[in-house]
Amino acid sequence: MRLRKYSDENHILSAEKIRKKLKTVYDVDMERRAIYRNIDALQSMGIEIEGYRDNREGYYLVDRMFEPSEIRLLCDAVAASNMIREESSKSIMNKLADTQSIFQKRMLQKTVFVKNRTNIQNKKLFYNIDILNIAINQGNKVAAGMLEYNREARLEKKKGDGISFSPYATVWADGNYYVIAKIENEEQLTHFRIDYLTDISMLERGIDIVFGGISPQQYAEKYIYNNGERMEYFEIECSVSLWNELVETFGGENHVSLTKKDKNVLTVRVKSIPTLVKKWIMSHSSECIIKSPRQYKEEIQVLIRESYRKYWS
């Protein structure tokens, strides 16, 4: 009897209902005393089942791998990911929903999950991840081809012999899967989008040993999120209306602080990489300005002059 599927705190099953469900769903005849013995056995194994003594109604499974709110969060994450194809998304979300009762699953199915339009084209993403993780665990190098977009905006294999590299870790960062690696006969670590790899094969050669002690998390933070740029402090003067967006863009522990506020203007201290700050300033050029460091203020001036010449020449 699958209490996991047919019961929850809002759908409690009496012993008689359990007996009828067993007969209807599984064509099993079971007397009440056998039902009590089976439930006692499950409880003695540590499975949390609330019973008649607790609620004066019947039985339901309390012990679940995930709460409904956690399943909803996981389904949202799967639906939002541009790394997972739509058919795979539906399969994964259905498996997640199967951890709940049929009643909770119906509620989840009524929820609309909107799929990101920028969907991954590489159908072998999960295979790529699996073979890379096997190579990492076994300490083997791999060979792979590289993909690029053609003029029809479809991924195709780059011309050439491909690459051989030592894979060290696969990471999820900035909305994509990456493998941190070292190309054969090169010294520095690098990284590749896993969905841009194809024809991956494991080689018999062992990986090159890398020294330096940088963790995958530290590498991703520095080279994927920050593109190798150094974090700096910027003073920005902007419209009061931009405060929420500014915090959402640069927010984080001690990364944004308000230093001065007038009626319509804020002066804010931001810690970030130069590329992100300049991109944000350019997208709000009529409402904000970099006050310091001066070199970036001058770089913005050059960008604005070049844009002016393109549009008003």
PDB file of N, CA, C and O in Angstrom, residues 141-203:
ATOM      1  N   LYS A 141      42.223  11.965 -18.886  1.00  0.00           N
ATOM      2  CA  LYS A 141      42.008  13.061 -19.821  1.00  0.00           C
ATOM      3  C   LYS A 141      40.873  12.708 -20.777  1.00  0.00           C
ATOM      4  O   LYS A 141      40.490  11.541 -20.906  1.00  0.00           O
ATOM      5  N   VAL A 142      40.337  13.733 -21.444  1.00  0.00           N
ATOM      6  CA  VAL A 142      39.301  13.511 -22.452  1.00  0.00           C
ATOM      7  C   VAL A 142      39.646  14.271 -23.722  1.00  0.00           C
ATOM      8  O   VAL A 142      40.415  15.241 -23.695  1.00  0.00           O
ATOM      9  N   ALA A 143      39.073  13.809 -24.817  1.00  0.00           N
ATOM     10  CA  ALA A 143      39.142  14.525 -26.092  1.00  0.00           C
ATOM     11  C   ALA A 143      37.737  14.975 -26.441  1.00  0.00           C
ATOM     12  O   ALA A 143      36.758  14.290 -26.127  1.00  0.00           O
ATOM     13  N   ALA A 144      37.609  16.126 -27.084  1.00  0.00           N
ATOM     14  CA  ALA A 144      36.285  16.645 -27.423  1.00  0.00           C
ATOM     15  C   ALA A 144      36.376  17.590 -28.602  1.00  0.00           C
ATOM     16  O   ALA A 144      37.414  18.216 -28.854  1.00  0.00           O
ATOM     17  N   GLY A 145      35.263  17.684 -29.325  1.00  0.00           N
ATOM     18  CA  GLY A 145      35.118  18.705 -30.345  1.00  0.00           C
ATOM     19  C   GLY A 145      34.407  19.909 -29.754  1.00  0.00           C
ATOM     20  O   GLY A 145      33.773  19.811 -28.702  1.00  0.00           O
ATOM     21  N   MET A 146      34.507  21.038 -30.424  1.00  0.00           N
ATOM     22  CA  MET A 146      33.880  22.274 -29.953  1.00  0.00           C
ATOM     23  C   MET A 146      32.751  22.660 -30.904  1.00  0.00           C
ATOM     24  O   MET A 146      32.859  22.484 -32.122  1.00  0.00           O
ATOM     25  N   LEU A 147      31.669  23.189 -30.331  1.00  0.00           N
ATOM     26  CA  LEU A 147      30.532  23.639 -31.127  1.00  0.00           C
ATOM     27  C   LEU A 147      30.513  25.160 -31.220  1.00  0.00           C
ATOM     28  O   LEU A 147      30.984  25.859 -30.320  1.00  0.00           O
ATOM     29  N   GLU A 148      29.939  25.673 -32.301  1.00  0.00           N
ATOM     30  CA  GLU A 148      29.724  27.103 -32.456  1.00  0.00           C
ATOM     31  C   GLU A 148      28.460  27.308 -33.285  1.00  0.00           C
ATOM     32  O   GLU A 148      27.996  26.401 -33.972  1.00  0.00           O
ATOM     33  N   TYR A 149      27.893  28.514 -33.208  1.00  0.00           N
ATOM     34  CA  TYR A 149      26.674  28.804 -33.964  1.00  0.00           C
ATOM     35  C   TYR A 149      27.013  29.159 -35.410  1.00  0.00           C
ATOM     36  O   TYR A 149      27.915  29.961 -35.669  1.00  0.00           O
ATOM     37  N   ASN A 150      26.273  28.552 -36.325  1.00  0.00           N
ATOM     38  CA  ASN A 150      26.445  28.902 -37.736  1.00  0.00           C
ATOM     39  C   ASN A 150      25.556  30.093 -38.080  1.00  0.00           C
ATOM     40  O   ASN A 150      24.889  30.662 -37.202  1.00  0.00           O
ATOM     41  N   ARG A 151      25.502  30.461 -39.347  1.00  0.00           N
ATOM     42  CA  ARG A 151      24.740  31.643 -39.757  1.00  0.00           C
ATOM     43  C   ARG A 151      23.237  31.440 -39.648  1.00  0.00           C
ATOM     44  O   ARG A 151      22.466  32.394 -39.691  1.00  0.00           O
ATOM     45  N   GLU A 152      22.801  30.192 -39.472  1.00  0.00           N
ATOM     46  CA  GLU A 152      21.375  29.912 -39.268  1.00  0.00           C
ATOM     47  C   GLU A 152      21.058  29.803 -37.771  1.00  0.00           C
ATOM     48  O   GLU A 152      19.985  29.337 -37.393  1.00  0.00           O
ATOM     49  N   ALA A 153      21.998  30.214 -36.938  1.00  0.00           N
ATOM     50  CA  ALA A 153      21.837  30.203 -35.480  1.00  0.00           C
ATOM     51  C   ALA A 153      21.636  28.789 -34.931  1.00  0.00           C
ATOM     52  O   ALA A 153      20.936  28.590 -33.937  1.00  0.00           O
ATOM     53  N   ARG A 154      22.293  27.820 -35.582  1.00  0.00           N
ATOM     54  CA  ARG A 154      22.273  26.450 -35.094  1.00  0.00           C
ATOM     55  C   ARG A 154      23.690  26.019 -34.736  1.00  0.00           C
ATOM     56  O   ARG A 154      24.653  26.405 -35.403  1.00  0.00           O
ATOM     57  N   LEU A 155      23.800  25.210 -33.679  1.00  0.00           N
ATOM     58  CA  LEU A 155      25.115  24.752 -33.258  1.00  0.00           C
ATOM     59  C   LEU A 155      25.664  23.744 -34.258  1.00  0.00           C
ATOM     60  O   LEU A 155      24.956  22.835 -34.700  1.00  0.00           O
ATOM     61  N   GLU A 156      26.928  23.919 -34.626  1.00  0.00           N
ATOM     62  CA  GLU A 156      27.604  22.951 -35.474  1.00  0.00           C
ATOM     63  C   GLU A 156      29.045  22.812 -35.004  1.00  0.00           C
ATOM     64  O   GLU A 156      29.575  23.673 -34.297  1.00  0.00           O
ATOM     65  N   LYS A 157      29.675  21.725 -35.388  1.00  0.00           N
ATOM     66  CA  LYS A 157      31.030  21.447 -34.931  1.00  0.00           C
ATOM     67  C   LYS A 157      32.030  22.372 -35.612  1.00  0.00           C
ATOM     68  O   LYS A 157      31.977  22.575 -36.832  1.00  0.00           O
ATOM     69  N   LYS A 158      32.934  22.928 -34.801  1.00  0.00           N
ATOM     70  CA  LYS A 158      33.999  23.756 -35.355  1.00  0.00           C
ATOM     71  C   LYS A 158      34.937  22.900 -36.197  1.00  0.00           C
ATOM     72  O   LYS A 158      35.168  21.731 -35.910  1.00  0.00           O
ATOM     73  N   LYS A 159      35.488  23.529 -37.217  1.00  0.00           N
ATOM     74  CA  LYS A 159      36.474  22.830 -38.027  1.00  0.00           C
ATOM     75  C   LYS A 159      37.774  22.699 -37.238  1.00  0.00           C
ATOM     76  O   LYS A 159      38.121  23.563 -36.446  1.00  0.00           O
ATOM     77  N   GLY A 160      38.490  21.615 -37.458  1.00  0.00           N
ATOM     78  CA  GLY A 160      39.752  21.414 -36.758  1.00  0.00           C
ATOM     79  C   GLY A 160      39.775  20.067 -36.049  1.00  0.00           C
ATOM     80  O   GLY A 160      38.858  19.250 -36.168  1.00  0.00           O
ATOM     81  N   ASP A 161      40.828  19.870 -35.290  1.00  0.00           N
ATOM     82  CA  ASP A 161      41.069  18.571 -34.669  1.00  0.00           C
ATOM     83  C   ASP A 161      40.469  18.439 -33.278  1.00  0.00           C
ATOM     84  O   ASP A 161      40.600  17.395 -32.649  1.00  0.00           O
ATOM     85  N   GLY A 162      39.833  19.454 -32.768  1.00  0.00           N
ATOM     86  CA  GLY A 162      39.312  19.383 -31.414  1.00  0.00           C
ATOM     87  C   GLY A 162      40.408  19.590 -30.381  1.00  0.00           C
ATOM     88  O   GLY A 162      41.524  20.016 -30.706  1.00  0.00           O
ATOM     89  N   ILE A 163      40.107  19.272 -29.146  1.00  0.00           N
ATOM     90  CA  ILE A 163      41.058  19.505 -28.064  1.00  0.00           C
ATOM     91  C   ILE A 163      41.121  18.289 -27.137  1.00  0.00           C
ATOM     92  O   ILE A 163      40.195  17.491 -27.069  1.00  0.00           O
ATOM     93  N   SER A 164      42.243  18.172 -26.448  1.00  0.00           N
ATOM     94  CA  SER A 164      42.396  17.194 -25.374  1.00  0.00           C
ATOM     95  C   SER A 164      42.685  17.968 -24.106  1.00  0.00           C
ATOM     96  O   SER A 164      43.477  18.917 -24.115  1.00  0.00           O
ATOM     97  N   PHE A 165      42.024  17.586 -23.006  1.00  0.00           N
ATOM     98  CA  PHE A 165      42.232  18.334 -21.775  1.00  0.00           C
ATOM     99  C   PHE A 165      42.036  17.446 -20.552  1.00  0.00           C
ATOM    100  O   PHE A 165      41.434  16.382 -20.608  1.00  0.00           O
ATOM    101  N   SER A 166      42.591  17.950 -19.446  1.00  0.00           N
ATOM    102  CA  SER A 166      42.414  17.306 -18.142  1.00  0.00           C
ATOM    103  C   SER A 166      41.230  17.954 -17.448  1.00  0.00           C
ATOM    104  O   SER A 166      41.277  19.148 -17.146  1.00  0.00           O
ATOM    105  N   PRO A 167      40.143  17.209 -17.211  1.00  0.00           N
ATOM    106  CA  PRO A 167      38.998  17.796 -16.502  1.00  0.00           C
ATOM    107  C   PRO A 167      39.177  17.660 -14.986  1.00  0.00           C
ATOM    108  O   PRO A 167      39.588  16.603 -14.499  1.00  0.00           O
ATOM    109  N   TYR A 168      38.849  18.735 -14.253  1.00  0.00           N
ATOM    110  CA  TYR A 168      39.034  18.708 -12.794  1.00  0.00           C
ATOM    111  C   TYR A 168      37.729  18.818 -12.015  1.00  0.00           C
ATOM    112  O   TYR A 168      37.607  18.266 -10.940  1.00  0.00           O
ATOM    113  N   ALA A 169      36.756  19.552 -12.548  1.00  0.00           N
ATOM    114  CA  ALA A 169      35.476  19.701 -11.843  1.00  0.00           C
ATOM    115  C   ALA A 169      34.429  20.207 -12.818  1.00  0.00           C
ATOM    116  O   ALA A 169      34.740  20.966 -13.746  1.00  0.00           O
ATOM    117  N   THR A 170      33.175  19.770 -12.622  1.00  0.00           N
ATOM    118  CA  THR A 170      32.049  20.357 -13.339  1.00  0.00           C
ATOM    119  C   THR A 170      31.308  21.260 -12.359  1.00  0.00           C
ATOM    120  O   THR A 170      31.105  20.884 -11.202  1.00  0.00           O
ATOM    121  N   VAL A 171      30.937  22.440 -12.817  1.00  0.00           N
ATOM    122  CA  VAL A 171      30.280  23.403 -11.930  1.00  0.00           C
ATOM    123  C   VAL A 171      29.091  24.033 -12.635  1.00  0.00           C
ATOM    124  O   VAL A 171      29.077  24.184 -13.863  1.00  0.00           O
ATOM    125  N   TRP A 172      28.082  24.387 -11.843  1.00  0.00           N
ATOM    126  CA  TRP A 172      26.929  25.157 -12.331  1.00  0.00           C
ATOM    127  C   TRP A 172      27.181  26.596 -11.917  1.00  0.00           C
ATOM    128  O   TRP A 172      27.275  26.898 -10.734  1.00  0.00           O
ATOM    129  N   ALA A 173      27.313  27.487 -12.875  1.00  0.00           N
ATOM    130  CA  ALA A 173      27.630  28.877 -12.555  1.00  0.00           C
ATOM    131  C   ALA A 173      26.999  29.797 -13.582  1.00  0.00           C
ATOM    132  O   ALA A 173      27.051  29.527 -14.794  1.00  0.00           O
ATOM    133  N   ASP A 174      26.394  30.864 -13.090  1.00  0.00           N
ATOM    134  CA  ASP A 174      25.836  31.900 -13.954  1.00  0.00           C
ATOM    135  C   ASP A 174      24.852  31.329 -14.978  1.00  0.00           C
ATOM    136  O   ASP A 174      24.789  31.769 -16.120  1.00  0.00           O
ATOM    137  N   GLY A 175      24.084  30.309 -14.558  1.00  0.00           N
ATOM    138  CA  GLY A 175      23.047  29.758 -15.416  1.00  0.00           C
ATOM    139  C   GLY A 175      23.502  28.719 -16.420  1.00  0.00           C
ATOM    140  O   GLY A 175      22.724  28.319 -17.290  1.00  0.00           O
ATOM    141  N   ASN A 176      24.756  28.265 -16.336  1.00  0.00           N
ATOM    142  CA  ASN A 176      25.272  27.286 -17.282  1.00  0.00           C
ATOM    143  C   ASN A 176      26.140  26.253 -16.565  1.00  0.00           C
ATOM    144  O   ASN A 176      26.649  26.502 -15.475  1.00  0.00           O
ATOM    145  N   TYR A 177      26.325  25.084 -17.213  1.00  0.00           N
ATOM    146  CA  TYR A 177      27.257  24.073 -16.723  1.00  0.00           C
ATOM    147  C   TYR A 177      28.613  24.289 -17.399  1.00  0.00           C
ATOM    148  O   TYR A 177      28.690  24.470 -18.617  1.00  0.00           O
ATOM    149  N   TYR A 178      29.668  24.245 -16.583  1.00  0.00           N
ATOM    150  CA  TYR A 178      31.032  24.390 -17.082  1.00  0.00           C
ATOM    151  C   TYR A 178      31.884  23.231 -16.589  1.00  0.00           C
ATOM    152  O   TYR A 178      31.591  22.620 -15.558  1.00  0.00           O
ATOM    153  N   VAL A 179      32.951  22.949 -17.327  1.00  0.00           N
ATOM    154  CA  VAL A 179      33.990  22.053 -16.829  1.00  0.00           C
ATOM    155  C   VAL A 179      35.260  22.877 -16.674  1.00  0.00           C
ATOM    156  O   VAL A 179      35.662  23.614 -17.586  1.00  0.00           O
ATOM    157  N   ILE A 180      35.845  22.796 -15.497  1.00  0.00           N
ATOM    158  CA  ILE A 180      37.127  23.450 -15.234  1.00  0.00           C
ATOM    159  C   ILE A 180      38.212  22.477 -15.662  1.00  0.00           C
ATOM    160  O   ILE A 180      38.188  21.294 -15.268  1.00  0.00           O
ATOM    161  N   ALA A 181      39.160  22.932 -16.472  1.00  0.00           N
ATOM    162  CA  ALA A 181      40.081  22.001 -17.118  1.00  0.00           C
ATOM    163  C   ALA A 181      41.419  22.667 -17.423  1.00  0.00           C
ATOM    164  O   ALA A 181      41.593  23.875 -17.250  1.00  0.00           O
ATOM    165  N   LYS A 182      42.363  21.845 -17.886  1.00  0.00           N
ATOM    166  CA  LYS A 182      43.634  22.340 -18.404  1.00  0.00           C
ATOM    167  C   LYS A 182      43.884  21.679 -19.744  1.00  0.00           C
ATOM    168  O   LYS A 182      43.937  20.446 -19.839  1.00  0.00           O
ATOM    169  N   ILE A 183      43.996  22.488 -20.789  1.00  0.00           N
ATOM    170  CA  ILE A 183      44.266  21.952 -22.119  1.00  0.00           C
ATOM    171  C   ILE A 183      45.647  21.310 -22.135  1.00  0.00           C
ATOM    172  O   ILE A 183      46.595  21.821 -21.538  1.00  0.00           O
ATOM    173  N   GLU A 184      45.730  20.182 -22.829  1.00  0.00           N
ATOM    174  CA  GLU A 184      47.005  19.461 -22.891  1.00  0.00           C
ATOM    175  C   GLU A 184      48.093  20.351 -23.482  1.00  0.00           C
ATOM    176  O   GLU A 184      47.876  21.065 -24.460  1.00  0.00           O
ATOM    177  N   ASN A 185      49.258  20.344 -22.850  1.00  0.00           N
ATOM    178  CA  ASN A 185      50.442  21.112 -23.254  1.00  0.00           C
ATOM    179  C   ASN A 185      50.303  22.610 -22.970  1.00  0.00           C
ATOM    180  O   ASN A 185      51.105  23.412 -23.463  1.00  0.00           O
ATOM    181  N   GLU A 186      49.298  23.008 -22.212  1.00  0.00           N
ATOM    182  CA  GLU A 186      49.191  24.390 -21.754  1.00  0.00           C
ATOM    183  C   GLU A 186      49.265  24.412 -20.237  1.00  0.00           C
ATOM    184  O   GLU A 186      49.010  23.398 -19.566  1.00  0.00           O
ATOM    185  N   GLU A 187      49.598  25.562 -19.670  1.00  0.00           N
ATOM    186  CA  GLU A 187      49.883  25.639 -18.237  1.00  0.00           C
ATOM    187  C   GLU A 187      48.691  26.100 -17.399  1.00  0.00           C
ATOM    188  O   GLU A 187      48.498  25.652 -16.279  1.00  0.00           O
ATOM    189  N   GLN A 188      47.890  27.019 -17.938  1.00  0.00           N
ATOM    190  CA  GLN A 188      46.859  27.650 -17.131  1.00  0.00           C
ATOM    191  C   GLN A 188      45.545  26.863 -17.153  1.00  0.00           C
ATOM    192  O   GLN A 188      45.204  26.218 -18.137  1.00  0.00           O
ATOM    193  N   LEU A 189      44.811  26.980 -16.036  1.00  0.00           N
ATOM    194  CA  LEU A 189      43.454  26.428 -16.012  1.00  0.00           C
ATOM    195  C   LEU A 189      42.552  27.251 -16.927  1.00  0.00           C
ATOM    196  O   LEU A 189      42.771  28.453 -17.117  1.00  0.00           O
ATOM    197  N   THR A 190      41.538  26.601 -17.473  1.00  0.00           N
ATOM    198  CA  THR A 190      40.538  27.286 -18.282  1.00  0.00           C
ATOM    199  C   THR A 190      39.188  26.626 -18.015  1.00  0.00           C
ATOM    200  O   THR A 190      39.078  25.756 -17.149  1.00  0.00           O
ATOM    201  N   HIS A 191      38.164  27.040 -18.716  1.00  0.00           N
ATOM    202  CA  HIS A 191      36.844  26.416 -18.536  1.00  0.00           C
ATOM    203  C   HIS A 191      36.096  26.421 -19.865  1.00  0.00           C
ATOM    204  O   HIS A 191      36.348  27.260 -20.729  1.00  0.00           O
ATOM    205  N   PHE A 192      35.193  25.448 -19.996  1.00  0.00           N
ATOM    206  CA  PHE A 192      34.389  25.317 -21.214  1.00  0.00           C
ATOM    207  C   PHE A 192      32.926  25.154 -20.835  1.00  0.00           C
ATOM    208  O   PHE A 192      32.598  24.477 -19.854  1.00  0.00           O
ATOM    209  N   ARG A 193      32.041  25.766 -21.602  1.00  0.00           N
ATOM    210  CA  ARG A 193      30.608  25.474 -21.485  1.00  0.00           C
ATOM    211  C   ARG A 193      30.397  24.032 -21.931  1.00  0.00           C
ATOM    212  O   ARG A 193      30.771  23.649 -23.041  1.00  0.00           O
ATOM    213  N   ILE A 194      29.785  23.226 -21.080  1.00  0.00           N
ATOM    214  CA  ILE A 194      29.635  21.808 -21.395  1.00  0.00           C
ATOM    215  C   ILE A 194      28.695  21.591 -22.573  1.00  0.00           C
ATOM    216  O   ILE A 194      28.849  20.651 -23.351  1.00  0.00           O
ATOM    217  N   ASP A 195      27.715  22.494 -22.749  1.00  0.00           N
ATOM    218  CA  ASP A 195      26.807  22.342 -23.889  1.00  0.00           C
ATOM    219  C   ASP A 195      27.457  22.764 -25.200  1.00  0.00           C
ATOM    220  O   ASP A 195      26.858  22.577 -26.266  1.00  0.00           O
ATOM    221  N   TYR A 196      28.681  23.310 -25.152  1.00  0.00           N
ATOM    222  CA  TYR A 196      29.417  23.636 -26.367  1.00  0.00           C
ATOM    223  C   TYR A 196      30.458  22.576 -26.705  1.00  0.00           C
ATOM    224  O   TYR A 196      31.294  22.787 -27.590  1.00  0.00           O
ATOM    225  N   LEU A 197      30.419  21.439 -25.999  1.00  0.00           N
ATOM    226  CA  LEU A 197      31.322  20.332 -26.282  1.00  0.00           C
ATOM    227  C   LEU A 197      30.556  19.222 -26.994  1.00  0.00           C
ATOM    228  O   LEU A 197      29.364  19.034 -26.785  1.00  0.00           O
ATOM    229  N   THR A 198      31.263  18.474 -27.843  1.00  0.00           N
ATOM    230  CA  THR A 198      30.639  17.357 -28.553  1.00  0.00           C
ATOM    231  C   THR A 198      31.659  16.242 -28.752  1.00  0.00           C
ATOM    232  O   THR A 198      32.874  16.463 -28.647  1.00  0.00           O
ATOM    233  N   ASP A 199      31.151  15.058 -29.031  1.00  0.00           N
ATOM    234  CA  ASP A 199      32.012  13.893 -29.308  1.00  0.00           C
ATOM    235  C   ASP A 199      33.060  13.699 -28.210  1.00  0.00           C
ATOM    236  O   ASP A 199      34.244  13.475 -28.483  1.00  0.00           O
ATOM    237  N   ILE A 200      32.621  13.766 -26.959  1.00  0.00           N
ATOM    238  CA  ILE A 200      33.558  13.602 -25.847  1.00  0.00           C
ATOM    239  C   ILE A 200      33.924  12.124 -25.704  1.00  0.00           C
ATOM    240  O   ILE A 200      33.056  11.256 -25.688  1.00  0.00           O
ATOM    241  N   SER A 201      35.213  11.857 -25.591  1.00  0.00           N
ATOM    242  CA  SER A 201      35.679  10.487 -25.368  1.00  0.00           C
ATOM    243  C   SER A 201      36.775  10.492 -24.308  1.00  0.00           C
ATOM    244  O   SER A 201      37.585  11.417 -24.239  1.00  0.00           O
ATOM    245  N   MET A 202      36.767   9.470 -23.481  1.00  0.00           N
ATOM    246  CA  MET A 202      37.753   9.375 -22.413  1.00  0.00           C
ATOM    247  C   MET A 202      39.029   8.748 -22.958  1.00  0.00           C
ATOM    248  O   MET A 202      38.984   7.743 -23.679  1.00  0.00           O
ATOM    249  N   LEU A 203      40.165   9.355 -22.621  1.00  0.00           N
ATOM    250  CA  LEU A 203      41.462   8.868 -23.084  1.00  0.00           C
ATOM    251  C   LEU A 203      42.096   7.984 -22.010  1.00  0.00           C
ATOM    252  O   LEU A 203      41.711   8.028 -20.844  1.00  0.00           O
TER     253      LEU A 203
END
